[in-house]
């Protein structure tokens, strides 16, 4: 199923699963799928989002923790896209409709002041930053029980489902982001404790890696983009009515709640 028609069929299966609040079996259970085929499916998923009126607002990185990369035998992380429809307002309520097996993870997010392309270096990426934020990412795999192989999860836009951005911290260029303490609490219970160091050792390196990954596919990062650099702790399962707070050294708090009567 390596052609564009095959990619579109798979993208539609993911799109329908999300629309109906259902999950599907991973594609790789039926036939072999390559990483590049996974990205071709993701391209079609993105087209479906944009055709339905969503706007591309940024990118996300996945599989950015070194232990996870070693465990999966990865040389590089994976990347997906973010749309305006995925954003949940800080302090707001995330609807539970169409959510199936949602989880939340704390991340470091960037707002790009300038575009980035090609084989950029860390200092160039740093110079292009506008602001940094603490953030919460909501993931919700369209594959049953998060049972996927790498090309499947790439096809499924790296499980992206939503994101919440904390207060903008300007002068991101002067901040040392290598070891910010992070606490993730759900419904008043501090449940995960981590550090921004879990994101490739430094979230800035994740930004560099994103631009390299985009370049490999003939894409680049636009000015004004939001970038979710990767999870800093394990992701926690969400339930209707949950209240989620992420606390970030230097970057402040980010919170949202999940609709109670899903
Ligand atoms: O944002 C992420 O790191 C998720 C990447 C995909 C893996 C997963 O769904 O757990
Ligand atoms: Mg994530």
Short mmCIF file of C-alpha atoms and ligand atoms in Angstrom, two decimals:
data_model
loop_
_atom_site.label_atom_id
_atom_site.label_comp_id
_atom_site.label_asym_id
_atom_site.label_seq_id
_atom_site.Cartn_x
_atom_site.Cartn_y
_atom_site.Cartn_z
CA UNK A 1 0.00 0.00 0.00
CA UNK A 2 2.97 2.29 -0.65
CA UNK A 3 1.20 4.74 -2.97
CA UNK A 4 -0.68 7.95 -2.23
CA UNK A 5 -4.04 6.22 -2.53
CA UNK A 6 -2.98 3.74 0.15
CA UNK A 7 -1.81 6.61 2.38
CA UNK A 8 -5.14 8.37 1.92
CA UNK A 9 -7.10 5.21 2.82
CA UNK A 10 -5.09 4.81 6.03
CA UNK A 11 -5.45 8.52 6.84
CA UNK A 12 -9.22 8.27 6.40
CA UNK A 13 -9.33 5.26 8.74
CA UNK A 14 -7.53 7.34 11.43
CA UNK A 15 -9.73 10.37 10.74
CA UNK A 16 -12.93 8.33 11.05
CA UNK A 17 -11.74 6.61 14.22
CA UNK A 18 -11.19 10.01 15.82
CA UNK A 19 -14.53 11.40 14.57
CA UNK A 20 -16.39 8.39 15.96
CA UNK A 21 -14.44 8.18 19.23
CA UNK A 22 -13.23 4.68 18.36
CA UNK A 23 -9.87 2.99 17.99
CA UNK A 24 -8.49 0.77 15.22
CA UNK A 25 -5.86 -1.95 14.98
CA UNK A 26 -2.35 -0.80 14.02
CA UNK A 27 -1.64 -0.90 10.26
CA UNK A 28 1.54 -2.91 10.80
CA UNK A 29 -0.51 -5.82 12.19
CA UNK A 30 -1.71 -6.50 8.60
CA UNK A 31 1.28 -5.58 6.46
CA UNK A 32 4.73 -4.07 6.74
CA UNK A 33 4.81 -0.29 6.70
CA UNK A 34 7.96 1.83 6.47
CA UNK A 35 8.70 5.01 8.39
CA UNK A 36 8.44 7.06 5.18
CA UNK A 37 5.04 5.48 4.46
CA UNK A 38 4.03 6.49 7.99
CA UNK A 39 4.93 10.10 7.19
CA UNK A 40 2.99 9.93 3.88
CA UNK A 41 -0.09 8.88 5.86
CA UNK A 42 0.55 11.73 8.32
CA UNK A 43 0.69 14.16 5.35
CA UNK A 44 -2.78 12.97 4.34
CA UNK A 45 -4.07 13.23 7.92
CA UNK A 46 -2.80 16.81 7.94
CA UNK A 47 -4.59 17.48 4.64
CA UNK A 48 -7.83 16.17 6.17
CA UNK A 49 -7.42 18.49 9.17
CA UNK A 50 -6.72 21.53 6.94
CA UNK A 51 -9.54 20.68 4.52
CA UNK A 52 -11.93 20.62 7.48
CA UNK A 53 -10.98 24.22 8.32
CA UNK A 54 -8.17 23.75 10.85
CA UNK A 55 -5.07 25.91 10.64
CA UNK A 56 -1.50 24.61 11.03
CA UNK A 57 0.01 26.38 14.07
CA UNK A 58 3.08 24.33 14.84
CA UNK A 59 4.89 21.04 15.31
CA UNK A 60 5.44 18.45 18.00
CA UNK A 61 8.27 16.12 18.77
CA UNK A 62 7.75 12.58 20.02
CA UNK A 63 9.99 9.83 21.43
CA UNK A 64 12.48 12.37 22.74
CA UNK A 65 13.62 10.58 25.87
CA UNK A 66 16.94 8.77 25.49
CA UNK A 67 15.76 5.60 27.31
CA UNK A 68 12.71 5.43 25.02
CA UNK A 69 14.87 5.90 21.94
CA UNK A 70 17.22 3.14 23.08
CA UNK A 71 14.29 0.86 23.90
CA UNK A 72 12.77 1.39 20.44
CA UNK A 73 16.15 1.29 18.67
CA UNK A 74 15.68 4.83 17.35
CA UNK A 75 18.40 7.08 15.95
CA UNK A 76 16.17 10.15 15.94
CA UNK A 77 12.85 11.25 17.44
CA UNK A 78 9.66 11.57 15.37
CA UNK A 79 7.61 14.66 14.52
CA UNK A 80 4.01 15.62 13.95
CA UNK A 81 1.88 18.71 13.45
CA UNK A 82 -0.33 20.94 15.64
CA UNK A 83 -3.50 22.75 14.57
CA UNK A 84 -5.42 25.63 16.11
CA UNK A 85 -8.30 23.24 16.87
CA UNK A 86 -6.06 21.17 19.15
CA UNK A 87 -5.35 24.06 21.52
CA UNK A 88 -7.14 24.07 24.88
CA UNK A 89 -7.09 27.47 26.54
CA UNK A 90 -4.93 27.69 29.68
CA UNK A 91 -7.27 27.21 32.65
CA UNK A 92 -9.98 25.98 30.28
CA UNK A 93 -11.97 22.78 29.93
CA UNK A 94 -11.13 20.06 27.44
CA UNK A 95 -14.25 18.41 25.97
CA UNK A 96 -14.31 14.63 26.48
CA UNK A 97 -16.35 14.02 23.33
CA UNK A 98 -14.34 11.85 20.91
CA UNK A 99 -11.60 11.25 23.50
CA UNK A 100 -11.00 7.54 24.04
CA UNK A 101 -7.74 6.81 25.85
CA UNK A 102 -6.35 10.28 26.44
CA UNK A 103 -3.18 10.89 28.45
CA UNK A 104 -1.34 14.05 29.46
CA UNK A 105 2.37 14.82 29.63
CA UNK A 106 4.29 17.97 30.59
CA UNK A 107 6.44 19.53 27.89
CA UNK A 108 8.56 22.57 27.14
CA UNK A 109 7.13 24.63 24.27
CA UNK A 110 8.71 27.26 22.03
CA UNK A 111 7.24 30.12 20.05
CA UNK A 112 9.44 30.83 17.04
CA UNK A 113 10.37 34.40 16.29
CA UNK A 114 12.15 33.54 13.05
CA UNK A 115 11.90 30.67 10.56
CA UNK A 116 14.39 27.82 10.63
CA UNK A 117 15.39 25.46 7.85
CA UNK A 118 18.14 23.08 6.82
CA UNK A 119 20.84 21.56 8.99
CA UNK A 120 20.70 24.22 11.68
CA UNK A 121 23.02 24.35 14.67
CA UNK A 122 21.91 24.84 18.28
CA UNK A 123 23.09 28.46 18.39
CA UNK A 124 21.05 29.27 15.25
CA UNK A 125 17.98 27.61 16.76
CA UNK A 126 18.49 29.58 19.97
CA UNK A 127 18.77 32.84 18.02
CA UNK A 128 15.46 32.12 16.26
CA UNK A 129 13.48 31.69 19.51
CA UNK A 130 10.86 34.20 20.53
CA UNK A 131 9.54 32.75 23.77
CA UNK A 132 9.48 29.60 25.85
CA UNK A 133 6.53 28.20 27.80
CA UNK A 134 5.65 25.33 30.08
CA UNK A 135 3.02 23.25 28.30
CA UNK A 136 0.80 20.20 28.68
CA UNK A 137 0.30 17.86 25.77
CA UNK A 138 -2.76 15.64 25.46
CA UNK A 139 -2.12 12.48 23.46
CA UNK A 140 -4.86 10.04 22.43
CA UNK A 141 -3.71 7.26 20.13
CA UNK A 142 -6.19 6.21 17.49
CA UNK A 143 -4.73 2.68 17.86
CA UNK A 144 -6.32 0.36 20.41
CA UNK A 145 -4.41 0.31 23.73
CA UNK A 146 -1.55 2.36 22.25
CA UNK A 147 -0.46 -0.80 20.47
CA UNK A 148 1.64 0.53 17.56
CA UNK A 149 5.00 0.32 15.88
CA UNK A 150 6.96 3.44 14.98
CA UNK A 151 5.54 3.93 11.43
CA UNK A 152 1.99 3.50 12.78
CA UNK A 153 2.40 6.20 15.42
CA UNK A 154 4.01 8.53 12.88
CA UNK A 155 0.99 7.96 10.60
CA UNK A 156 -1.25 8.81 13.57
CA UNK A 157 0.45 12.21 13.95
CA UNK A 158 2.44 10.96 16.96
CA UNK A 159 -0.81 10.48 18.93
CA UNK A 160 -1.38 14.27 19.00
CA UNK A 161 -4.76 15.29 20.37
CA UNK A 162 -4.38 18.63 22.19
CA UNK A 163 -2.10 21.07 23.95
CA UNK A 164 -2.25 23.77 26.59
CA UNK A 165 0.31 26.56 26.71
CA UNK A 166 1.45 28.33 29.88
CA UNK A 167 2.49 31.97 30.20
CA UNK A 168 4.92 33.27 27.57
CA UNK A 169 8.41 33.77 28.91
CA UNK A 170 10.13 36.24 26.60
CA UNK A 171 13.88 36.44 26.13
CA UNK A 172 13.95 32.69 25.61
CA UNK A 173 17.39 33.11 24.06
CA UNK A 174 18.93 33.89 27.43
CA UNK A 175 17.34 31.07 29.41
CA UNK A 176 19.14 27.89 30.37
CA UNK A 177 16.52 25.21 29.73
CA UNK A 178 18.69 22.19 30.38
CA UNK A 179 17.40 21.25 33.84
CA UNK A 180 14.05 22.81 34.74
CA UNK A 181 12.16 20.95 37.47
CA UNK A 182 8.64 19.82 36.50
CA UNK A 183 5.75 18.47 38.59
CA UNK A 184 2.59 17.05 37.01
CA UNK A 185 -0.46 16.86 39.30
CA UNK A 186 -3.80 15.29 38.49
CA UNK A 187 -6.82 16.20 40.64
CA UNK A 188 -4.62 17.56 43.42
CA UNK A 189 -2.24 14.59 43.50
CA UNK A 190 1.38 15.34 42.48
CA UNK A 191 1.97 12.27 40.33
CA UNK A 192 5.00 12.77 38.09
CA UNK A 193 8.27 14.55 38.83
CA UNK A 194 10.73 15.28 36.08
CA UNK A 195 13.24 17.58 34.48
CA UNK A 196 13.49 19.24 31.09
CA UNK A 197 16.76 17.29 30.78
CA UNK A 198 14.59 14.26 29.92
CA UNK A 199 13.93 15.96 26.55
CA UNK A 200 17.02 14.90 24.59
CA UNK A 201 19.18 16.31 27.39
CA UNK A 202 18.10 19.84 26.42
CA UNK A 203 14.80 20.93 24.78
CA UNK A 204 16.79 23.17 22.43
CA UNK A 205 18.37 20.05 20.91
CA UNK A 206 14.87 18.75 20.27
CA UNK A 207 14.13 21.93 18.30
CA UNK A 208 17.32 21.39 16.29
CA UNK A 209 16.33 17.79 15.67
CA UNK A 210 12.84 18.87 14.53
CA UNK A 211 14.28 21.22 11.92
CA UNK A 212 16.57 18.44 10.65
CA UNK A 213 13.64 16.01 10.44
CA UNK A 214 11.57 18.58 8.56
CA UNK A 215 14.47 19.25 6.20
CA UNK A 216 14.70 15.53 5.35
CA UNK A 217 11.13 15.80 4.04
CA UNK A 218 11.62 19.13 2.23
CA UNK A 219 9.86 21.15 4.94
CA UNK A 220 10.89 23.90 7.33
CA UNK A 221 9.71 25.66 10.47
CA UNK A 222 7.83 28.93 9.96
CA UNK A 223 8.12 32.05 12.11
CA UNK A 224 5.23 32.15 14.57
CA UNK A 225 5.16 28.35 14.92
CA UNK A 226 4.59 26.69 18.27
CA UNK A 227 6.88 23.73 18.97
CA UNK A 228 6.19 21.09 21.62
CA UNK A 229 9.68 19.80 22.35
CA UNK A 230 8.74 16.43 23.90
CA UNK A 231 7.48 14.84 27.10
CA UNK A 232 9.45 15.38 30.30
CA UNK A 233 7.79 12.59 32.33
CA UNK A 234 5.68 9.53 31.64
CA UNK A 235 2.20 10.37 30.34
CA UNK A 236 -0.73 9.98 32.76
CA UNK A 237 -4.16 8.62 31.80
CA UNK A 238 -6.98 11.19 31.87
CA UNK A 239 -10.57 10.69 32.98
CA UNK A 240 -13.64 12.92 32.75
CA UNK A 241 -13.54 15.54 35.53
CA UNK A 242 -9.74 15.36 36.00
CA UNK A 243 -7.96 18.61 36.92
CA UNK A 244 -4.42 18.81 35.59
CA UNK A 245 -1.65 21.17 36.71
CA UNK A 246 1.91 21.33 35.42
CA UNK A 247 4.41 23.32 37.49
CA UNK A 248 7.63 24.36 35.78
CA UNK A 249 10.70 26.00 37.39
CA UNK A 250 11.05 29.52 35.99
CA UNK A 251 8.09 29.05 33.61
CA UNK A 252 5.18 28.96 36.06
CA UNK A 253 2.00 26.87 36.11
CA UNK A 254 -0.17 25.49 33.32
CA UNK A 255 -3.58 23.99 34.02
CA UNK A 256 -6.76 22.67 32.46
CA UNK A 257 -9.59 20.37 33.40
CA UNK A 258 -11.39 17.62 31.57
CA UNK A 259 -15.12 17.95 30.97
CA UNK A 260 -16.91 16.09 33.75
CA UNK A 261 -19.78 14.46 31.92
CA UNK A 262 -18.12 12.99 28.88
O1 LIG B 1 4.18 13.11 22.33
C1 LIG B 1 4.72 12.00 22.36
O2 LIG B 1 5.88 11.82 22.78
C2 LIG B 1 3.94 10.82 21.89
C3 LIG B 1 4.65 10.11 20.82
C4 LIG B 1 3.92 8.87 20.48
C5 LIG B 1 4.04 7.80 21.50
C6 LIG B 1 2.82 7.68 22.35
O3 LIG B 1 1.69 7.85 21.91
O4 LIG B 1 3.02 7.34 23.52
MG1 LIG B 2 4.42 14.70 23.65
#
